[in-house]
Coordinates of C-alpha atoms in Angstrom, one line a residue:
Chain A
M1 CA 0.0 0.5 -0.3
K2 CA 3.0 2.3 0.9
K3 CA 5.2 1.4 -1.9
T4 CA 2.1 1.8 -4.6
I5 CA 1.3 5.3 -2.8
S6 CA 4.9 6.9 -3.0
V7 CA 4.9 5.6 -7.2
F8 CA 2.5 7.4 -7.8
V9 CA 3.6 10.2 -5.5
A10 CA 7.1 9.5 -7.6
I11 CA 5.1 9.3 -11.0
G12 CA 3.0 13.4 -10.5
F13 CA 6.5 14.7 -9.0
F14 CA 8.0 13.7 -12.7
L15 CA 5.7 14.3 -15.3
I16 CA 5.1 17.5 -13.1
I17 CA 9.0 19.2 -13.7
V18 CA 8.4 17.7 -17.0
T19 CA 6.1 20.0 -17.6
A20 CA 6.8 22.9 -15.9
V21 CA 10.3 22.3 -17.4
G22 CA 9.1 22.5 -20.7
S23 CA 7.7 26.1 -20.7
F24 CA 11.3 27.6 -19.4
S25 CA 12.8 29.4 -22.6
E26 CA 16.4 30.5 -23.5
K27 CA 16.2 33.2 -23.2
K28 CA 19.0 35.4 -22.0
T29 CA 17.3 37.2 -18.8
D30 CA 17.7 40.6 -17.9
V31 CA 19.9 39.1 -14.5
Q32 CA 22.2 38.1 -16.4
E33 CA 23.2 40.5 -18.1
Y34 CA 23.7 42.7 -15.7
Y35 CA 25.5 40.1 -13.7
T36 CA 27.6 40.1 -17.2
K37 CA 28.1 43.2 -17.8
N38 CA 28.5 44.7 -14.2
S39 CA 30.9 42.4 -12.9
I40 CA 34.4 43.0 -13.7
E41 CA 33.7 46.9 -13.3
K42 CA 31.8 47.3 -10.1
T43 CA 33.7 43.5 -7.9
G44 CA 36.5 43.5 -9.8
S45 CA 36.9 39.8 -9.8
A46 CA 36.3 38.2 -13.3
N47 CA 34.7 34.3 -12.6
I48 CA 31.3 36.1 -12.7
V49 CA 30.1 32.9 -10.1
N50 CA 31.8 34.0 -7.6
A51 CA 31.2 37.3 -7.4
I52 CA 27.4 36.7 -7.1
V53 CA 28.4 34.9 -4.4
W54 CA 30.7 36.7 -2.8
D55 CA 29.5 40.8 -3.1
F56 CA 25.7 40.9 -5.4
R57 CA 24.7 38.8 -3.5
S58 CA 26.2 38.6 -0.2
Y59 CA 23.7 38.4 2.4
D60 CA 22.3 34.9 0.4
T61 CA 26.1 33.9 1.3
L62 CA 26.2 34.5 5.2
G63 CA 23.5 33.3 6.2
E64 CA 24.1 30.3 4.6
E65 CA 27.6 30.4 6.7
T66 CA 25.1 31.2 9.7
V67 CA 23.3 27.9 8.4
L68 CA 27.1 25.6 8.2
F69 CA 27.5 26.7 11.2
T70 CA 25.3 26.2 12.9
A71 CA 25.1 22.6 11.5
I72 CA 28.6 22.6 12.7
I73 CA 27.8 22.7 16.9
A74 CA 24.6 21.2 16.2
V75 CA 27.2 18.1 15.0
F76 CA 29.3 18.2 17.7
L77 CA 27.3 18.3 21.0
I78 CA 25.0 15.5 19.9
A79 CA 27.2 13.4 19.0
H80 CA 30.0 14.3 21.9
K81 CA 26.4 13.9 23.9
K82 CA 26.3 10.7 26.6
S83 CA 23.5 8.5 26.1
I84 CA 20.5 7.9 28.5
A85 CA 21.1 4.3 28.4
E86 CA 25.1 5.0 28.6
K87 CA 23.9 7.7 32.0
K88 CA 21.7 4.8 33.5
E89 CA 24.3 2.0 33.4
V90 CA 27.2 4.8 35.0
S91 CA 24.3 5.6 37.3
G92 CA 22.9 2.5 38.4
Chain B
M1 CA 47.2 0.6 7.2
D2 CA 50.1 -1.2 5.2
A3 CA 53.3 1.6 4.9
I4 CA 52.3 2.2 1.1
I5 CA 50.3 3.4 1.9
K6 CA 50.8 5.5 4.2
T7 CA 54.2 6.5 2.7
T8 CA 51.9 7.7 -0.1
T9 CA 49.7 10.0 2.5
R10 CA 52.9 11.8 4.3
L11 CA 54.0 13.0 0.5
L12 CA 50.3 14.0 -0.7
V13 CA 48.7 15.3 2.9
P14 CA 51.1 18.4 2.2
L15 CA 50.0 18.8 -1.5
I16 CA 46.5 18.5 -1.6
M17 CA 46.4 21.4 1.6
V18 CA 48.8 23.7 -0.9
F19 CA 46.5 22.9 -3.8
G20 CA 43.0 23.8 -1.1
F21 CA 44.8 27.5 -0.6
Y22 CA 45.3 27.9 -4.4
V23 CA 41.7 26.7 -5.0
S24 CA 40.0 29.5 -2.2
L25 CA 42.5 32.0 -3.3
H26 CA 42.6 31.7 -6.8
G27 CA 38.9 32.0 -6.8
H28 CA 38.1 35.1 -8.5
I29 CA 40.4 35.1 -10.7
S30 CA 39.8 31.6 -11.9
P31 CA 36.9 27.7 -11.5
G32 CA 37.4 27.7 -8.1
G33 CA 36.1 29.6 -4.4
G34 CA 35.7 29.3 -0.7
F35 CA 33.6 26.2 -1.0
P36 CA 35.8 23.6 -3.0
G37 CA 38.6 25.2 -1.4
G38 CA 37.6 24.7 2.0
V39 CA 36.3 21.1 1.1
I40 CA 39.9 20.0 -0.1
L41 CA 41.6 20.7 3.0
A42 CA 39.3 18.8 4.8
S43 CA 39.6 16.0 2.5
A44 CA 43.6 16.0 3.2
F45 CA 42.2 15.5 7.0
L46 CA 40.4 12.7 6.1
L47 CA 43.0 11.2 4.0
L48 CA 45.3 11.2 7.3
V49 CA 41.9 9.7 9.3
I50 CA 41.8 7.1 7.3
A51 CA 45.1 5.9 6.6
F52 CA 46.5 6.0 10.2
T53 CA 45.4 4.8 12.9
E54 CA 43.3 6.5 15.8
K55 CA 46.3 7.3 18.2
E56 CA 48.9 9.0 15.3
V57 CA 46.0 11.3 14.9
E58 CA 45.4 12.0 17.8
K59 CA 48.9 13.1 18.5
H60 CA 49.0 16.1 16.8
F61 CA 44.7 16.8 17.0
S62 CA 43.4 16.1 19.9
E63 CA 40.2 16.5 20.8
I64 CA 40.1 19.2 22.5
K65 CA 42.1 21.3 19.4
I66 CA 39.9 19.7 17.5
G67 CA 36.9 20.8 20.0
D68 CA 39.4 24.7 19.5
L69 CA 38.3 24.6 15.7
K70 CA 35.1 25.5 16.2
S71 CA 36.4 28.2 17.7
V72 CA 38.5 29.4 14.4
A73 CA 34.9 28.7 12.4
S74 CA 33.5 31.2 14.3
I75 CA 36.1 34.2 14.3
A76 CA 36.2 33.3 11.3
L77 CA 33.1 33.6 10.1
L78 CA 33.0 37.5 12.2
G79 CA 36.0 38.0 9.6
I80 CA 32.8 37.8 7.3
V81 CA 30.4 39.9 9.0
L82 CA 33.1 42.6 9.1
L83 CA 34.0 42.7 5.9
E84 CA 30.3 42.1 4.3
V85 CA 28.0 43.6 6.1
I86 CA 29.3 46.3 8.8
V87 CA 33.5 47.8 7.3
R88 CA 33.1 47.5 3.7
P89 CA 35.9 49.0 2.5
D90 CA 36.5 49.9 -0.8
I91 CA 39.6 49.3 -2.3
L92 CA 38.8 48.3 -5.7
H93 CA 40.3 51.7 -7.1
L94 CA 44.1 50.7 -5.5
Q95 CA 43.9 47.4 -7.8
T96 CA 44.6 46.2 -11.4
P97 CA 41.8 43.7 -12.9
L98 CA 42.1 40.0 -13.8
T99 CA 45.7 40.2 -12.2
L100 CA 45.6 38.0 -8.0
W101 CA 45.5 41.6 -6.6
S102 CA 41.7 42.3 -8.2
G103 CA 38.2 42.2 -6.9
G104 CA 37.8 44.2 -4.0
V105 CA 37.7 42.3 -0.6
T106 CA 36.6 39.1 -2.2
I107 CA 39.9 36.9 -1.8
F108 CA 39.7 37.4 2.0
L109 CA 35.8 36.4 1.9
N110 CA 37.0 33.6 -0.2
L111 CA 39.7 33.2 2.6
F112 CA 38.0 33.4 5.9
G113 CA 34.7 30.6 4.0
A114 CA 37.4 28.4 3.0
I115 CA 38.2 28.5 7.0
V116 CA 34.6 28.1 8.0
V117 CA 34.2 25.0 5.5
A118 CA 37.0 23.4 6.2
S119 CA 37.2 23.2 10.2
G120 CA 33.2 22.5 9.9
L121 CA 34.3 19.4 7.6
V122 CA 37.1 18.3 9.6
I123 CA 34.5 18.9 12.6
I124 CA 31.6 17.0 11.3
V125 CA 34.0 13.6 10.4
Y126 CA 36.1 14.1 13.2
S127 CA 32.7 13.7 15.6
L128 CA 31.6 11.3 13.9
V129 CA 34.1 8.5 12.9
K130 CA 35.3 9.6 16.3
E131 CA 31.9 7.8 17.5
E132 CA 32.2 5.1 15.7
W133 CA 35.3 4.4 17.7
K134 CA 33.8 4.2 21.2
S135 CA 30.9 2.7 20.5
K136 CA 32.7 0.1 18.8
K137 CA 35.8 -0.6 19.6
S138 CA 37.4 -2.2 17.3
K139 CA 40.5 -2.0 14.7
W140 CA 41.0 -0.6 11.5
Chain C
M1 CA 16.2 18.6 -23.8
F2 CA 17.7 15.3 -22.5
V3 CA 19.0 16.3 -19.1
N4 CA 16.2 17.8 -18.1
Y5 CA 14.4 14.1 -18.4
I6 CA 17.7 13.0 -15.9
A7 CA 17.0 15.6 -13.4
A8 CA 13.3 14.3 -13.2
L9 CA 13.3 10.9 -13.4
L10 CA 16.6 11.5 -10.2
I11 CA 14.9 13.8 -8.5
C12 CA 11.5 10.6 -8.5
I13 CA 13.9 8.4 -7.3
G14 CA 14.5 10.0 -4.6
I15 CA 11.2 11.4 -3.6
Y16 CA 10.7 7.5 -3.9
T17 CA 13.1 6.7 -1.7
V18 CA 12.3 8.7 1.3
L19 CA 8.5 7.2 0.9
A20 CA 8.7 3.9 0.3
K21 CA 12.5 2.8 2.1
E22 CA 11.9 1.9 6.1
N23 CA 15.7 2.2 6.7
L24 CA 16.8 5.6 8.0
L25 CA 19.7 5.1 6.2
K26 CA 18.5 4.6 2.9
K27 CA 15.9 7.2 3.7
I28 CA 19.3 9.8 3.8
I29 CA 20.6 8.2 0.6
G30 CA 17.3 8.4 -1.4
F31 CA 17.2 12.9 -0.1
S32 CA 20.8 13.0 -1.0
I33 CA 19.3 11.5 -4.5
F34 CA 17.2 14.3 -4.4
S35 CA 19.2 17.6 -3.8
N36 CA 21.7 16.2 -6.4
G37 CA 18.8 15.8 -9.1
I38 CA 17.4 19.3 -8.1
H39 CA 21.2 20.5 -8.5
L40 CA 21.2 18.7 -12.2
L41 CA 18.2 20.5 -12.7
L42 CA 18.8 23.9 -12.0
I43 CA 21.6 24.0 -13.9
S44 CA 20.8 22.7 -16.5
I45 CA 17.6 25.9 -16.4
G46 CA 21.3 27.6 -16.6
Y47 CA 22.6 26.5 -20.2
R48 CA 22.3 28.8 -22.9
V49 CA 23.7 26.4 -26.5
S50 CA 27.1 26.7 -27.3
G51 CA 28.3 28.8 -24.0
V52 CA 30.7 28.5 -21.9
A53 CA 31.8 29.0 -17.8
P54 CA 30.7 32.7 -17.3
I55 CA 34.7 33.3 -16.4
I56 CA 36.1 36.3 -18.3
T57 CA 39.5 36.0 -19.4
D58 CA 40.2 39.0 -21.4
I59 CA 38.3 42.8 -20.6
K60 CA 38.3 43.8 -24.1
T61 CA 36.0 41.5 -25.6
T62 CA 33.0 41.0 -22.6
G63 CA 31.4 37.7 -24.8
L64 CA 28.4 38.6 -23.0
S65 CA 25.9 35.7 -25.8
L66 CA 28.9 33.0 -24.9
F67 CA 28.6 32.6 -21.6
V68 CA 26.2 30.5 -20.0
D69 CA 23.5 31.6 -16.9
P70 CA 25.6 31.9 -14.2
L71 CA 22.9 32.5 -11.2
P72 CA 21.4 28.8 -11.1
Q73 CA 25.3 28.3 -10.6
A74 CA 25.8 30.3 -7.3
F75 CA 22.4 29.3 -6.1
V76 CA 23.3 25.7 -6.8
L77 CA 26.7 26.2 -5.0
T78 CA 24.4 27.9 -1.4
S79 CA 22.0 24.9 -1.9
I80 CA 25.1 21.8 -1.6
V81 CA 26.3 23.7 0.8
I82 CA 23.2 23.3 2.7
D83 CA 22.3 19.6 1.5
L84 CA 25.6 18.6 3.9
S85 CA 24.7 20.5 6.9
I86 CA 21.4 18.8 7.3
T87 CA 22.7 15.5 5.7
A88 CA 25.7 15.2 8.2
L89 CA 23.4 16.8 11.0
A90 CA 21.0 14.0 10.3
V91 CA 23.0 11.3 10.2
A92 CA 24.9 12.4 13.7
I93 CA 20.9 11.6 15.0
I94 CA 20.5 8.4 13.2
I95 CA 23.1 7.4 15.4
Q96 CA 22.6 8.5 18.4
V97 CA 18.8 6.6 17.9
H98 CA 21.1 3.5 17.1
K99 CA 22.9 4.5 20.6
K100 CA 18.9 4.5 22.4
Y101 CA 16.5 1.4 20.3
K102 CA 19.1 -0.2 19.1
T103 CA 17.4 0.1 15.4
I104 CA 17.0 2.1 12.7
S105 CA 14.0 1.5 11.2
A106 CA 11.0 3.7 11.0
K107 CA 8.7 0.6 11.5
K108 CA 9.7 -0.5 14.0
L109 CA 10.8 3.3 16.2
D110 CA 7.4 3.2 15.7
N111 CA 5.8 1.1 17.6
L112 CA 8.2 1.9 20.4
R113 CA 6.8 3.0 23.5
G114 CA 8.8 4.6 25.7

């Protein structure tokens, strides 16, 4: 039962994605033109992807670094935490 | 692990680290950037952990020092915040484009991002693998 | 373009794996396949016919029509790191679950009391 529902959901997603992607045209967008033209003048970096990541959309990257840092702290805390079973064994 | 892997690791780890710094520092003029450079730096440490035994790695990277990497990552994150949000220095007129000294402060941001990613991956991998050592107590 | 269909197939496989499998680690593998399919889809949306990598090598020749779209690549670069954080956190939680309950099957975990 569960697997049948999963197969139908997956096929539905497949059809949705295929029909949605077919409507994307391969024209140049305004945003692409802006970034490609102004990258070397406004940020000075030749790698346009790097200019977008660290300059045009730097707040995005800042939030992403914050997410990574939070995940690091959480993994460190969870992995070094003694489980409840171990604590019971130690105490009694 | 046997002697061939250990010797190859000893030769390769400094080269991998130099390549990681190269990728992260040249991120603004060539393919690459802070994240791939950081991942390469962390993979050097992962190779070290795989090739050597637990005690040999812990002799140089003890748990306290691994925990200190969190402070390194947070200081690098603070550097990103200072450079991006608070200070925003404008040094474009001092630089020549398409050389290494170009791109404003992007080179420092790439370096800080590489430090954050590298220390984070080292902490994650070491925490998970070390936990495995604790629970199973098996040799490699 | 056939890369779209491959990406959609990967997303399809990932969703099926997340929904149908009982093993929690297999669920995480399915999530990884799912996010990789999304990354492939985004990159294929940004592709332009006969485009090159968006890196300027000469100032005089801007080469505006030659570059592929750099914006999806930057988004995918962000998304990869988020995906890595999610996977690492989930694996750490699964290790603790296995320590406490001695199982990582979702069905058995559902039947547990207390």
